[in-house]
Coordinates of N, CA and C in Angstrom, one line a residue:
X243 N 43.0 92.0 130.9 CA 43.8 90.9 130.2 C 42.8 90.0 129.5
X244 N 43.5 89.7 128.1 CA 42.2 88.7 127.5 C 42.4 87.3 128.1
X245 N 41.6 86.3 127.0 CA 42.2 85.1 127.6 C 43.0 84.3 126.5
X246 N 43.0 85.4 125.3 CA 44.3 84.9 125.2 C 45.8 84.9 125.3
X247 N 45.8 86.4 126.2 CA 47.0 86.8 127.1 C 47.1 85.9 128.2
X248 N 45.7 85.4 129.0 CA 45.8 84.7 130.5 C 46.6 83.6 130.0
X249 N 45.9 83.1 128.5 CA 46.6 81.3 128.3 C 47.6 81.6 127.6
X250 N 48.1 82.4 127.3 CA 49.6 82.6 127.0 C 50.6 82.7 128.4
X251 N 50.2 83.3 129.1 CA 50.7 83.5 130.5 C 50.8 82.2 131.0
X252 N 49.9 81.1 130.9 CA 49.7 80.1 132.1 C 50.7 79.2 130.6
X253 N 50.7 79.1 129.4 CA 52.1 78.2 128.9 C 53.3 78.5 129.2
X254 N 53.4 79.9 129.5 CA 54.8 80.4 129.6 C 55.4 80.2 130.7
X255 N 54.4 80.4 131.9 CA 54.5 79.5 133.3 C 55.5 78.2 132.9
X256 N 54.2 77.6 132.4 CA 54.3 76.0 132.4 C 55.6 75.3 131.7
X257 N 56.2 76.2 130.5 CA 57.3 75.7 130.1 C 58.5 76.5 130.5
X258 N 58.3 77.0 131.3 CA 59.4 78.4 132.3 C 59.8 76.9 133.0
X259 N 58.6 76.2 134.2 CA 58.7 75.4 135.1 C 59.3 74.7 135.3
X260 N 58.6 73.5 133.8 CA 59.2 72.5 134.0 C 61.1 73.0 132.9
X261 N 61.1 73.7 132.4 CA 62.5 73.5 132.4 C 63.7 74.2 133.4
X262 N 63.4 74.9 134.5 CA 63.6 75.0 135.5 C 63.7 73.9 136.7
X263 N 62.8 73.0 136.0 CA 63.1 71.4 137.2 C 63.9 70.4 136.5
X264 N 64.0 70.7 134.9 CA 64.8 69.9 134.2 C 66.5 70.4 134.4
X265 N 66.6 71.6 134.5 CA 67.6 71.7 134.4 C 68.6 71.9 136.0
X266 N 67.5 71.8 136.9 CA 67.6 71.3 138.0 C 68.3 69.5 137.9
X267 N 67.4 69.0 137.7 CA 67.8 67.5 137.2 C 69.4 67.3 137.1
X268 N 69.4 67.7 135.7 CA 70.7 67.3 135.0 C 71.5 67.8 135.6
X269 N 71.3 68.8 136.1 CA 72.8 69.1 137.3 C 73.1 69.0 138.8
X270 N 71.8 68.5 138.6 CA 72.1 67.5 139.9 C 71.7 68.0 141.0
X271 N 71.1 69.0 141.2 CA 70.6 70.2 142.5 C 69.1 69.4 142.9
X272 N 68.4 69.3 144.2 CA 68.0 69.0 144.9 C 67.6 67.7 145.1
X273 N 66.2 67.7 144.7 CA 65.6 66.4 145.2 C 65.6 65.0 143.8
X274 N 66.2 64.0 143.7 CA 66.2 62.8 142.4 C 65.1 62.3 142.6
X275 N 63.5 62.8 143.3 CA 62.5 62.2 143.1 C 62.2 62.6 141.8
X276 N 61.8 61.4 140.7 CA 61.6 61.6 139.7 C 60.2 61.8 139.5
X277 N 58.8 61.9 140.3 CA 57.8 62.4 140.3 C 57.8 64.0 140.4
X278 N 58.8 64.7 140.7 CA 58.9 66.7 140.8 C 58.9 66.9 138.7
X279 N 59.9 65.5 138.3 CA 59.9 65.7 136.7 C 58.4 65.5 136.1
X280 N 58.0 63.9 136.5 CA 56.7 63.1 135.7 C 55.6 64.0 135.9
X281 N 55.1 64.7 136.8 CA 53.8 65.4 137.7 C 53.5 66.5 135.8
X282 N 54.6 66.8 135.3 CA 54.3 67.7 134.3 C 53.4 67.2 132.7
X283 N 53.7 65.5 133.0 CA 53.3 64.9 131.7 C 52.1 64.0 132.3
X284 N 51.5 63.6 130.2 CA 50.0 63.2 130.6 C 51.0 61.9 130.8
X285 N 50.1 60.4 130.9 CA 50.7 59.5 130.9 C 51.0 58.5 129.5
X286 N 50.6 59.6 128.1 CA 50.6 58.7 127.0 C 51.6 59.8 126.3
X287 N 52.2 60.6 126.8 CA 53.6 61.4 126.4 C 54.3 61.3 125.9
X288 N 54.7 61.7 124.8 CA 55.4 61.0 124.0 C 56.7 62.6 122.8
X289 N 57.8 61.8 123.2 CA 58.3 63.2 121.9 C 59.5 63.0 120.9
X290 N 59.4 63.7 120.2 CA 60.5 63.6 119.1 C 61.7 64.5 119.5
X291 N 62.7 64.0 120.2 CA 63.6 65.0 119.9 C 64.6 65.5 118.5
X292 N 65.5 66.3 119.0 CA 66.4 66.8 118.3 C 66.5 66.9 116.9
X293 N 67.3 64.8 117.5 CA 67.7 63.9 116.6 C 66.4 63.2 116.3
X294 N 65.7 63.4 116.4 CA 64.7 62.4 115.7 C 63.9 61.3 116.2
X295 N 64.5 61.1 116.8 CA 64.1 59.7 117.9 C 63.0 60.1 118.5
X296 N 62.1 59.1 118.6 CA 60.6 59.1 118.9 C 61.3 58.4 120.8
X297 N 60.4 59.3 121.3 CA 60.8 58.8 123.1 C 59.2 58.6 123.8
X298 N 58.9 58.1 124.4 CA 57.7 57.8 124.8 C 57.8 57.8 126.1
X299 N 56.8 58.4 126.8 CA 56.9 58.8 128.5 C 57.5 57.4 129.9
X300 N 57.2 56.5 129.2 CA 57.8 55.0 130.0 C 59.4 55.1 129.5
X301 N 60.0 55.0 128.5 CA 61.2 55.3 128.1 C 62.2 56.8 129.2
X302 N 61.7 57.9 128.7 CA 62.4 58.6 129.5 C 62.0 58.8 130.9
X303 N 61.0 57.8 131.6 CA 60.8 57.4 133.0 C 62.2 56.6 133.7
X304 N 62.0 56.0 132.4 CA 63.3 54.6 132.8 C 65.0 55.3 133.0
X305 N 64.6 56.5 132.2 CA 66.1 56.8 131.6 C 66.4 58.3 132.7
X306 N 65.3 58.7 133.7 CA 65.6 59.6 134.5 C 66.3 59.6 135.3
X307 N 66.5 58.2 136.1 CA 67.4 58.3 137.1 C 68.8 58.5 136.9
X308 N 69.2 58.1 135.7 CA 70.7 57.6 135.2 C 70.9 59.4 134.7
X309 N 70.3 60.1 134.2 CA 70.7 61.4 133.9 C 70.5 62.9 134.9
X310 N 70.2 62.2 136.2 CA 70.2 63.4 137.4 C 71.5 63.5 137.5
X311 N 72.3 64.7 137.4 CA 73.2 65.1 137.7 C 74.5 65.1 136.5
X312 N 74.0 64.4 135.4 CA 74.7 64.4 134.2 C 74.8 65.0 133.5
X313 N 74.8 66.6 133.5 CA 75.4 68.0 132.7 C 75.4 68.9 133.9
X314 N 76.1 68.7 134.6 CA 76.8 70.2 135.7 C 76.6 71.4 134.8
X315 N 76.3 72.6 135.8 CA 76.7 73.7 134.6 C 75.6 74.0 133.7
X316 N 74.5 73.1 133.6 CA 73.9 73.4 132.6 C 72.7 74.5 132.6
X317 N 73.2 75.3 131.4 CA 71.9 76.2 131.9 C 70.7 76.5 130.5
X318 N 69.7 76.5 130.9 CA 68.6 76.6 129.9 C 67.6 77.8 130.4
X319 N 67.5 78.3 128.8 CA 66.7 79.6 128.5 C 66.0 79.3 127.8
X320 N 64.7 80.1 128.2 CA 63.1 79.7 127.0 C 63.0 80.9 126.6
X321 N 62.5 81.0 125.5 CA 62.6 82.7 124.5 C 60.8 82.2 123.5
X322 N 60.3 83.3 123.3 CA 59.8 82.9 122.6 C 58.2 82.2 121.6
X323 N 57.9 82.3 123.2 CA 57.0 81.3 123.5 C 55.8 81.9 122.9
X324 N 55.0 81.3 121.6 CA 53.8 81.7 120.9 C 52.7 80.4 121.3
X325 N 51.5 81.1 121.1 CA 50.7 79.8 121.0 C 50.4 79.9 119.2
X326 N 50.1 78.8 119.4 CA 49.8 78.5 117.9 C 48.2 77.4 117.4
X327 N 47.9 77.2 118.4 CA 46.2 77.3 118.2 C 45.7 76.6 119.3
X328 N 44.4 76.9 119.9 CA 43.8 76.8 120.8 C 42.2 76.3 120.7
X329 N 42.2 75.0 120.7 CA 41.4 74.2 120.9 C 40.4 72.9 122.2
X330 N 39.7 72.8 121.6 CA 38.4 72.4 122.8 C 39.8 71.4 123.9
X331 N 40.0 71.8 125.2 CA 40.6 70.8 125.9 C 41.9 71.0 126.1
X332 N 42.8 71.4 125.4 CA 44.5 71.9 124.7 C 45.1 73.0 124.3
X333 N 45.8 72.8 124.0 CA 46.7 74.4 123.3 C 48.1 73.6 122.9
X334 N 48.2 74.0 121.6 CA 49.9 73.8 120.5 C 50.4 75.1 121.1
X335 N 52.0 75.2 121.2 CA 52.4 76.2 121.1 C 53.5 75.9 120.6
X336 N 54.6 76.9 120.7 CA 55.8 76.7 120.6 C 56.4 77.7 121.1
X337 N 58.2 77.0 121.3 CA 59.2 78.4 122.1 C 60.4 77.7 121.7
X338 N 61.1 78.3 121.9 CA 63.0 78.3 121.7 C 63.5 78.2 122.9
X339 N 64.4 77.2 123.1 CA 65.3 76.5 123.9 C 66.8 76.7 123.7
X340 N 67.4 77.4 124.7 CA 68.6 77.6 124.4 C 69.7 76.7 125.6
X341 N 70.6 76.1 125.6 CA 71.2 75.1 126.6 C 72.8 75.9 126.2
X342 N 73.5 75.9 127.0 CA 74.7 76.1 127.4 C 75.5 75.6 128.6
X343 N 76.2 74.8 128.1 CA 76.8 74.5 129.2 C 78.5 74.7 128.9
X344 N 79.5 75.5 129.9 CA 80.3 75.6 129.4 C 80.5 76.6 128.4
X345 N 81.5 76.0 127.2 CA 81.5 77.0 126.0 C 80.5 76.3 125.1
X346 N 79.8 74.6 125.4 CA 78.6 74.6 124.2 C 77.4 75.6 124.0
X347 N 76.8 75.8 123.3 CA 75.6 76.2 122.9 C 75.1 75.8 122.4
X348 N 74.0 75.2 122.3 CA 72.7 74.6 121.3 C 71.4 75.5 121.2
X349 N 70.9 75.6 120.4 CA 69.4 75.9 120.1 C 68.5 75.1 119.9
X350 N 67.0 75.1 120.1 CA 66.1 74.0 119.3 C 64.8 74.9 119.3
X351 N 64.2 75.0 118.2 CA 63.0 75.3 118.0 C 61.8 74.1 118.6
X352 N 60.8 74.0 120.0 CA 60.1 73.0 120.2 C 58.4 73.4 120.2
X353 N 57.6 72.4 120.0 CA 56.7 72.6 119.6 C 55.9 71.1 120.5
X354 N 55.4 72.4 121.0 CA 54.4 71.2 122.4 C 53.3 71.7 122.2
X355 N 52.1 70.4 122.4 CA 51.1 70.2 122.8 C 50.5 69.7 124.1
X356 N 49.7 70.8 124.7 CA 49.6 70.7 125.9 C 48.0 69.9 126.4
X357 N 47.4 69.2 127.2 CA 46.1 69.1 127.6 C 45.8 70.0 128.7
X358 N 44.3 70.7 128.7 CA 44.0 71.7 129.5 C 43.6 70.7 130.7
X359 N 43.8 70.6 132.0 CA 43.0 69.7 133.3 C 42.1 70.7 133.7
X360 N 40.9 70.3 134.1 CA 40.0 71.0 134.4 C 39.8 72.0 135.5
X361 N 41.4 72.0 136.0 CA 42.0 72.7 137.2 C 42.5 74.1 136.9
X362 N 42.6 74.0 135.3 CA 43.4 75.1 134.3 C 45.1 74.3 134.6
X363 N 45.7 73.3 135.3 CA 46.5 73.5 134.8 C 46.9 72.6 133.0
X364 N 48.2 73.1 132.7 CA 48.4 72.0 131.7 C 49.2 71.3 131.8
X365 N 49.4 69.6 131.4 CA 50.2 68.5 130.8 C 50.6 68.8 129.6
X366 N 51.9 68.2 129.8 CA 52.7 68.0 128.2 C 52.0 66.7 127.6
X367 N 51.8 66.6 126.7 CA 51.4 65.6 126.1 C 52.2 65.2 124.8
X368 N 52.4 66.2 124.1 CA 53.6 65.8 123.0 C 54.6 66.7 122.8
X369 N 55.9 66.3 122.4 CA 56.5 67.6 122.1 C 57.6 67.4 121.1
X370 N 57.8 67.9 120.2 CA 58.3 67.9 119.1 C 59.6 69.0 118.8
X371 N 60.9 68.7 118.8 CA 62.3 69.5 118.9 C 62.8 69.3 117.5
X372 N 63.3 70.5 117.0 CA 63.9 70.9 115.8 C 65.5 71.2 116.2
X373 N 66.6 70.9 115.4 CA 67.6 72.2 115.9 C 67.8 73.4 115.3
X374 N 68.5 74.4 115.7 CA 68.5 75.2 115.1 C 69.8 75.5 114.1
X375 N 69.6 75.7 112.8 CA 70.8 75.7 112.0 C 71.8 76.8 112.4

């Protein structure tokens, strides 16, 4: 295996994970310590969703507790997942997000920037969501 299969493997992990705790979260299943969410971001985290709106890691800190348990049902798939360049410390990637809950469905094309910790694991550091037409 190269290393750039290993560090494809360890994002795929990493964004498998945490949206597996996120969607834990919103539906309300296990534990509402909101450190099992934060442990995955740096502390100057910051993202654009969807819609546009710039969200900054103190903001959706504030805004975790009120959304544990607030989409039953929900379920999220990651597809997709490329890196897109790999640099001293970090790695860009991106992957496709699919949410269903019910009969909705959404898509979003996301594009995260990760920091390498010297442990090999990674932090989110920014992440940037498109929808999908």
């Amino acid at each position: 295996m190269t290393d750039t299969d290993t560090l494809l493997k360890t994002v795929k992990g990493e964004v498998v994970a945490l949206h597996i705790v996120l969607q834990a979260w919103f539906r309300g299943e296990g534990s509402n310590d909101t450190g099992t969410v934060l442990k995955h971001f740096t502390p100057d985290y910051a993202m654009v969703g969807a819609a546009g709106r710039l969200l900054p890691l103190e903001t959706f800190a504030k805004a975790l507790p009120s959304l544990h348990g607030s989409r039953p049902g929900l379920v999220m798939t990651i597809e997709d997942v490329t890196l897109r360049h790999v640099f001293p410390g970090g790695v860009l990637a991106t992957y496709r997000e699919i949410q269903t809950q019910g009969e909705t469905r959404t898509e979003r094309w996301s594009s995260v920037t990760f920091r390498k910790e010297q442990k090999g694991t990674l932090l989110w550091t920014f992440l940037q969501e498109t929808f999908c037409g």
